[in-house]
Short mmCIF file of C-alpha atoms in Angstrom, two decimals:
data_model
loop_
_atom_site.label_atom_id
_atom_site.label_comp_id
_atom_site.label_asym_id
_atom_site.label_seq_id
_atom_site.Cartn_x
_atom_site.Cartn_y
_atom_site.Cartn_z
CA MET A 1 -248.68 -11.15 86.93
CA ALA A 2 -248.81 -14.84 87.82
CA THR A 3 -247.66 -14.13 91.40
CA ALA A 4 -250.29 -11.47 91.91
CA LEU A 5 -253.00 -13.71 90.55
CA ALA A 6 -251.95 -16.62 92.71
CA ALA A 7 -252.23 -14.42 95.78
CA SER A 8 -255.80 -13.59 94.79
CA LEU A 9 -257.01 -17.12 94.11
CA LEU A 10 -258.48 -17.58 97.58
CA LEU A 11 -260.61 -14.50 97.08
CA GLY A 12 -261.54 -15.73 93.63
CA ALA A 13 -262.67 -19.08 95.01
CA ALA A 14 -265.28 -17.32 97.12
CA VAL A 15 -266.59 -15.53 94.05
CA GLU A 16 -266.72 -18.76 92.11
CA THR A 17 -268.74 -20.48 94.84
CA SER A 18 -271.26 -17.68 95.23
CA ALA A 19 -271.65 -17.32 91.46
CA ALA A 20 -271.88 -21.03 90.70
CA ALA A 21 -275.44 -20.77 89.41
CA GLU A 22 -274.90 -17.60 87.39
CA ALA A 23 -273.62 -17.68 83.82
CA ALA A 24 -270.13 -16.29 83.35
CA LYS A 25 -271.38 -13.84 80.75
CA GLN A 26 -273.64 -12.23 83.35
CA LEU A 27 -270.72 -11.84 85.75
CA PHE A 28 -268.22 -10.40 83.28
CA GLY A 29 -270.84 -8.43 81.37
CA GLY A 30 -271.81 -6.65 84.57
CA VAL A 31 -268.33 -5.32 85.38
CA THR A 32 -267.70 -1.76 84.23
CA LEU A 33 -264.03 -1.23 85.16
CA PRO A 34 -260.80 -3.22 84.67
CA THR A 35 -258.56 -4.63 87.38
CA ARG A 36 -255.79 -2.58 88.93
CA ALA A 37 -253.07 -4.98 87.81
CA GLU A 38 -250.35 -5.63 85.29
CA PRO A 39 -251.77 -6.52 81.86
CA GLY A 40 -252.41 -10.19 81.30
CA ALA A 41 -254.38 -12.30 78.81
CA VAL A 42 -255.60 -15.41 80.63
CA GLY A 43 -256.90 -18.51 78.87
CA PHE A 44 -258.02 -18.91 75.27
CA TYR A 45 -259.63 -16.39 72.95
CA SER A 46 -263.06 -17.96 73.51
CA LYS A 47 -262.60 -19.01 77.14
CA GLY A 48 -260.64 -16.59 79.27
CA CYS A 49 -260.38 -13.15 80.80
CA LEU A 50 -258.26 -10.01 80.91
CA ALA A 51 -256.25 -8.42 83.70
CA GLY A 52 -255.07 -4.82 83.58
CA GLY A 53 -257.12 -3.93 80.51
CA VAL A 54 -256.90 -0.44 79.01
CA ALA A 55 -259.43 1.41 76.88
CA ILE A 56 -258.83 3.12 73.59
CA PRO A 57 -260.11 6.73 73.54
CA THR A 58 -263.51 7.11 71.94
CA ASP A 59 -261.90 9.39 69.35
CA GLY A 60 -258.41 9.61 67.94
CA PRO A 61 -256.87 11.38 64.99
CA THR A 62 -257.44 8.34 62.77
CA TRP A 63 -260.26 6.41 64.46
CA GLN A 64 -263.68 6.67 66.12
CA ALA A 65 -265.13 4.02 68.44
CA MET A 66 -268.66 2.83 67.73
CA ARG A 67 -271.47 1.40 69.91
CA LEU A 68 -270.15 3.10 73.04
CA SER A 69 -272.98 1.82 75.21
CA ARG A 70 -271.53 -1.70 75.05
CA ASN A 71 -268.41 -0.63 76.98
CA ARG A 72 -266.28 -2.96 74.86
CA ARG A 73 -263.37 -0.72 73.87
CA TRP A 74 -261.00 -2.37 76.36
CA GLY A 75 -258.10 -4.62 75.52
CA HIS A 76 -254.59 -5.75 76.26
CA PRO A 77 -252.19 -2.80 75.74
CA GLN A 78 -250.58 -4.65 72.83
CA MET A 79 -253.95 -4.87 71.08
CA ILE A 80 -254.73 -1.20 71.69
CA SER A 81 -251.25 -0.23 70.49
CA LEU A 82 -251.75 -2.21 67.29
CA ILE A 83 -255.10 -0.55 66.59
CA GLU A 84 -253.54 2.89 66.95
CA GLN A 85 -250.67 1.97 64.64
CA PHE A 86 -252.99 0.31 62.12
CA SER A 87 -255.29 3.34 62.02
CA GLN A 88 -252.33 5.61 61.28
CA ASP A 89 -250.88 3.30 58.65
CA ALA A 90 -254.31 2.97 56.99
CA THR A 91 -254.32 6.67 56.14
CA LYS A 92 -251.08 6.14 54.21
CA ILE A 93 -252.90 3.85 51.76
CA GLY A 94 -255.75 6.31 51.32
CA TRP A 95 -258.18 5.01 53.96
CA PRO A 96 -259.62 8.00 55.87
CA GLY A 97 -259.64 6.35 59.30
CA LEU A 98 -261.10 3.39 61.18
CA LEU A 99 -264.49 2.86 62.76
CA LEU A 100 -263.81 0.55 65.70
CA GLY A 101 -266.22 -2.18 66.73
CA ASP A 102 -265.94 -4.43 69.76
CA ILE A 103 -262.56 -5.16 71.33
CA SER A 104 -263.23 -6.61 74.79
CA GLN A 105 -265.01 -5.96 78.07
CA PRO A 106 -263.12 -4.29 80.95
CA ARG A 107 -262.11 -7.69 82.35
CA GLY A 108 -262.66 -9.70 79.22
CA GLY A 109 -264.67 -12.87 79.64
CA PRO A 110 -267.77 -13.97 77.74
CA MET A 111 -270.09 -11.24 76.54
CA LEU A 112 -273.81 -10.99 77.07
CA ASN A 113 -274.33 -11.16 73.30
CA GLY A 114 -272.60 -11.01 69.98
CA HIS A 115 -269.31 -12.90 70.35
CA ALA A 116 -267.87 -16.22 71.39
CA SER A 117 -264.32 -14.87 71.38
CA HIS A 118 -262.97 -11.40 72.31
CA GLN A 119 -262.49 -12.72 75.86
CA ILE A 120 -258.79 -12.04 76.53
CA GLY A 121 -258.32 -8.60 75.01
CA LEU A 122 -256.47 -9.79 71.89
CA ASP A 123 -259.32 -9.50 69.35
CA ALA A 124 -260.77 -6.40 67.68
CA ASP A 125 -263.46 -5.71 65.09
CA ILE A 126 -262.95 -3.06 62.41
CA TRP A 127 -265.85 -1.83 60.30
CA PHE A 128 -265.59 -1.94 56.52
CA THR A 129 -267.26 1.49 56.54
CA PRO A 130 -264.57 4.20 56.46
CA MET A 131 -264.48 6.90 59.11
CA PRO A 132 -266.30 10.07 58.01
CA ASN A 133 -264.55 13.44 57.94
CA ARG A 134 -266.52 14.65 60.96
CA GLN A 135 -267.05 13.50 64.52
CA LEU A 136 -270.05 11.21 64.85
CA SER A 137 -272.54 11.91 67.61
CA VAL A 138 -273.23 9.37 70.33
CA LYS A 139 -276.59 8.58 68.75
CA GLU A 140 -275.03 8.08 65.33
CA ARG A 141 -272.50 5.69 66.82
CA GLU A 142 -275.36 3.66 68.28
CA ASP A 143 -277.68 3.78 65.28
CA GLN A 144 -275.46 3.71 62.21
CA PRO A 145 -276.17 0.42 60.46
CA PHE A 146 -273.60 -2.13 59.44
CA ILE A 147 -273.08 -2.18 55.67
CA SER A 148 -272.45 -5.61 54.26
CA MET A 149 -269.97 -6.06 51.45
CA LEU A 150 -272.13 -8.85 50.00
CA GLN A 151 -274.92 -8.74 47.47
CA GLU A 152 -278.28 -8.84 49.21
CA ASP A 153 -279.68 -11.62 47.04
CA LYS A 154 -276.50 -13.70 47.01
CA PHE A 155 -275.26 -14.83 50.41
CA LEU A 156 -271.69 -15.65 49.34
CA THR A 157 -271.03 -13.10 46.59
CA VAL A 158 -269.20 -9.79 47.05
CA ASP A 159 -271.09 -6.72 45.86
CA PRO A 160 -268.84 -4.98 43.29
CA LYS A 161 -270.65 -1.69 43.97
CA ARG A 162 -269.48 -1.73 47.61
CA TRP A 163 -266.22 -3.64 47.68
CA THR A 164 -263.24 -1.68 46.42
CA SER A 165 -259.51 -2.17 46.00
CA LYS A 166 -259.06 0.01 49.11
CA HIS A 167 -261.02 -2.52 51.18
CA ALA A 168 -258.66 -5.22 49.94
CA GLU A 169 -255.61 -3.10 50.79
CA LEU A 170 -256.97 -2.45 54.28
CA VAL A 171 -257.47 -6.15 55.04
CA MET A 172 -254.04 -7.06 53.72
CA LEU A 173 -252.45 -4.23 55.70
CA ALA A 174 -254.03 -5.66 58.86
CA ALA A 175 -252.60 -9.08 58.03
CA SER A 176 -249.11 -7.68 57.43
CA TYR A 177 -248.23 -6.99 61.07
CA PRO A 178 -246.07 -9.74 62.60
CA GLN A 179 -248.09 -9.82 65.83
CA VAL A 180 -251.33 -10.42 63.89
CA GLU A 181 -252.10 -14.12 63.74
CA ARG A 182 -255.44 -14.06 61.92
CA VAL A 183 -257.80 -11.69 60.13
CA PHE A 184 -261.32 -13.12 59.85
CA VAL A 185 -263.50 -12.18 56.87
CA ASN A 186 -266.57 -13.62 55.19
CA PRO A 187 -265.70 -16.56 52.87
CA ALA A 188 -266.85 -14.50 49.85
CA ILE A 189 -264.37 -11.75 50.76
CA LYS A 190 -261.56 -14.26 51.15
CA LYS A 191 -262.47 -15.70 47.74
CA LYS A 192 -262.43 -12.22 46.24
CA LEU A 193 -258.97 -11.59 47.67
CA CYS A 194 -257.73 -14.92 46.31
CA GLU A 195 -258.97 -14.00 42.84
CA THR A 196 -257.88 -10.37 42.70
CA TRP A 197 -254.98 -9.64 45.05
CA LYS A 198 -251.90 -8.84 42.95
CA GLY A 199 -249.54 -7.75 45.71
CA ASP A 200 -247.43 -9.82 48.08
CA ARG A 201 -249.45 -12.92 48.95
CA SER A 202 -247.26 -14.10 51.82
CA ASP A 203 -249.77 -12.83 54.41
CA LEU A 204 -252.90 -13.94 52.54
CA GLY A 205 -252.93 -17.19 54.50
CA LYS A 206 -253.60 -15.20 57.69
CA VAL A 207 -256.89 -14.02 56.20
CA ARG A 208 -259.33 -16.72 57.30
CA PRO A 209 -262.88 -17.32 56.05
CA ILE A 210 -265.72 -17.43 58.55
CA TYR A 211 -269.38 -16.48 58.40
CA GLY A 212 -270.65 -13.24 59.88
CA HIS A 213 -267.71 -11.04 58.85
CA ASP A 214 -269.19 -9.26 55.84
CA ALA A 215 -269.69 -5.77 57.37
CA HIS A 216 -266.53 -5.85 59.47
CA PHE A 217 -263.31 -7.81 59.77
CA HIS A 218 -261.80 -9.26 62.91
CA ILE A 219 -258.14 -8.90 63.87
CA ARG A 220 -256.58 -11.41 66.27
CA ILE A 221 -253.07 -11.02 67.64
CA LYS A 222 -250.77 -13.62 69.15
CA CYS A 223 -250.41 -14.25 72.86
CA PRO A 224 -247.94 -11.66 74.19
CA LYS A 225 -244.40 -12.90 74.62
CA GLY A 226 -243.91 -14.46 78.04
CA ALA A 227 -247.67 -14.62 78.76
CA THR A 228 -247.71 -18.10 80.26
CA ASP A 229 -251.39 -17.82 81.22
CA CYS A 230 -252.42 -17.19 77.61
CA LYS A 231 -253.34 -20.24 75.52
CA PRO A 232 -252.32 -19.79 71.86
CA GLN A 233 -254.33 -20.90 68.89
CA ALA A 234 -252.88 -23.48 66.53
CA ALA A 235 -250.71 -21.94 63.84
CA VAL A 236 -252.26 -21.12 60.49
CA THR A 237 -251.47 -23.76 57.91
CA ALA A 238 -248.91 -22.94 55.24
CA GLY A 239 -249.98 -21.39 51.96
CA ASP A 240 -252.34 -18.61 50.92
CA GLY A 241 -255.52 -20.43 51.98
CA CYS A 242 -256.98 -20.26 48.46
CA ASP A 243 -257.47 -24.02 48.33
CA LYS A 244 -259.96 -26.71 49.25
CA SER A 245 -260.21 -25.34 52.79
CA LEU A 246 -261.79 -22.21 51.26
CA ALA A 247 -263.92 -24.17 48.79
CA TRP A 248 -265.45 -26.04 51.74
CA TRP A 249 -267.31 -22.90 52.82
CA PHE A 250 -269.16 -22.80 49.50
CA THR A 251 -270.55 -26.32 49.82
CA ASP A 252 -273.58 -27.63 51.70
CA GLU A 253 -271.41 -29.27 54.33
CA PRO A 254 -271.15 -26.28 56.71
CA TRP A 255 -274.95 -26.21 56.93
CA ALA A 256 -275.53 -29.95 57.09
CA LYS A 257 -277.10 -31.21 60.29
CA PRO A 258 -275.00 -33.83 62.07
CA LYS A 259 -276.17 -37.39 61.58
CA LYS A 260 -277.91 -38.81 64.61
CA ASP A 261 -276.95 -42.16 66.05
CA PRO A 262 -280.21 -43.88 67.03
CA ASN A 263 -278.38 -45.82 69.73
CA ALA A 264 -276.71 -42.79 71.28
CA PRO A 265 -278.08 -41.38 74.54
CA PRO A 266 -280.10 -38.18 74.25
CA PRO A 267 -277.89 -35.10 74.12
CA LYS A 268 -277.57 -32.97 77.20
CA PRO A 269 -279.37 -29.62 77.05
CA PRO A 270 -277.18 -26.64 76.14
CA ARG A 271 -275.34 -25.23 79.13
CA GLN A 272 -274.02 -21.72 79.40
CA MET A 273 -270.39 -21.24 80.36
CA GLN A 274 -269.94 -20.96 84.11
CA LEU A 275 -267.13 -19.30 85.99
CA SER A 276 -266.01 -22.77 87.08
CA ASP A 277 -265.48 -23.68 83.41
CA MET A 278 -262.95 -20.89 82.95
CA PRO A 279 -259.29 -20.69 84.01
CA LYS A 280 -259.08 -20.47 87.80
CA ALA A 281 -257.32 -17.10 87.61
CA CYS A 282 -260.48 -15.60 86.08
CA ALA A 283 -262.30 -15.86 89.41
CA ALA A 284 -259.54 -13.80 91.00
CA ILE A 285 -259.66 -11.26 88.16
CA LEU A 286 -263.40 -10.93 88.54
CA LYS A 287 -263.00 -10.26 92.26
CA ALA A 288 -259.93 -7.99 92.06
CA PRO A 289 -260.39 -4.31 92.92
CA GLY A 290 -260.71 -1.79 90.13
CA PRO A 291 -258.91 1.53 89.89
CA ALA A 292 -260.27 4.90 90.87
CA ASN A 293 -261.75 6.76 87.90
CA GLU A 294 -258.75 9.05 87.54
CA GLN A 295 -256.50 6.02 87.37
CA VAL A 296 -258.34 4.37 84.49
CA VAL A 297 -256.27 5.39 81.51
CA THR A 298 -256.03 4.44 77.91
CA TYR A 299 -252.92 3.27 76.21
CA GLY A 300 -251.33 6.49 75.03
CA GLY A 301 -248.85 5.13 72.56
CA GLY A 302 -246.13 7.20 74.18
CA ALA A 303 -248.27 10.31 74.46
CA ALA A 304 -249.88 11.69 77.61
CA SER A 305 -252.41 9.30 79.11
CA VAL A 306 -256.07 10.03 78.42
CA SER A 307 -258.75 9.08 80.93
CA ALA A 308 -261.07 6.35 79.71
CA LEU A 309 -263.91 7.63 81.88
CA GLN A 310 -263.52 11.35 82.28
CA GLN A 311 -264.59 13.66 79.50
CA THR A 312 -262.03 14.74 76.94
CA PRO A 313 -262.44 17.38 74.25
CA GLN A 314 -263.12 14.60 71.75
CA THR A 315 -265.63 12.73 73.93
CA PRO A 316 -269.34 13.61 73.67
CA ALA A 317 -270.74 14.68 77.02
CA SER A 318 -273.34 11.92 77.30
CA VAL A 319 -271.07 8.93 76.65
CA GLU A 320 -270.71 8.03 80.32
CA ALA A 321 -274.46 8.16 80.90
CA ILE A 322 -275.11 5.92 77.91
CA ILE A 323 -272.51 3.40 79.02
CA ALA A 324 -273.99 3.31 82.50
CA THR A 325 -277.65 3.05 81.57
CA GLN A 326 -278.09 1.39 78.18
CA PRO A 327 -277.35 -2.26 77.46
CA GLY A 328 -275.63 -2.97 74.16
CA VAL A 329 -277.99 -4.23 71.48
CA MET A 330 -276.48 -6.84 69.24
CA PRO A 331 -277.80 -9.91 67.43
CA ASP A 332 -277.17 -13.36 68.81
CA THR A 333 -273.86 -14.94 67.96
CA ILE A 334 -273.78 -16.09 64.34
CA PRO A 335 -273.41 -19.88 64.30
CA VAL A 336 -270.05 -21.20 63.17
CA PRO A 337 -269.98 -24.73 61.81
CA LEU A 338 -268.02 -27.34 63.68
CA PRO A 339 -265.89 -29.00 62.57
CA ARG A 340 -264.41 -26.57 60.07
CA PRO A 341 -261.14 -26.53 58.11
CA ALA A 342 -257.93 -26.30 60.11
CA GLY A 343 -256.60 -22.82 60.62
CA ASN A 344 -259.90 -21.08 61.34
#
């Protein structure tokens, strides 16, 4: 992959120059197809892009993709493969199937709204709502609300009427795969797991607390082996994570405003990420040609390839029109305190 990208850098430089004044999220959010290239995760989870992305089918035997209009069911083949395996394994513990949230855009990169990460095809969101025993319509996939696992009147308390032992098993199953590096959940959910999980706790340290993950959890896998363009995250600290690093999230410190130095110069106004801020290969990926529709295939997991764009028996007829005409609606990114405990 590195050789192919290097050959495209001159083309990418032209894109970078012409797009210098446009935010990177506008550039990547406007691309509807992946590159015709070998798969490659480039950069870091929150500053990078994706070459050779593949899409998971909108429907599988043990999953259904949600919010189709966002066109965010693309990822590195290793991520898509994991989702398929996870969805199958989940049924073995009594979970009826997965509702899939955002994975990545066709070429990764920053999104127009909703996420700071998910940029290199190695992150995926899974709803805490189980898959129903029927196929959801396109409208239902757009409109079905997120259901928080927290009590409405208590921001950091799990609702015992919603959270079940099966939810706990599902999260711990996700953390059990060796390629999974982190599973992000709300701090209250992590606390609940620390207090109640009676099984093997060796993977509990992978489950990391972070705000905003109360209606879904977020799976992050490691950089693929040999992916020299992928920047790994620091390893999770040893232990189960049920320590002072978790207690920190229940203090006032995450919400405290930073102290201002009266002698410091005024801060610079916020600046959106530009293409020039990203790895140089991302300009080439943005410029690279995409495949013809019939060549855009999902990861089949060893089965026959399924087109990501053409209709399949499981795909509602209006999906393509929705993807083409409706922007995804999602709240602004939930603020994450910085600094925060190591490992998150």
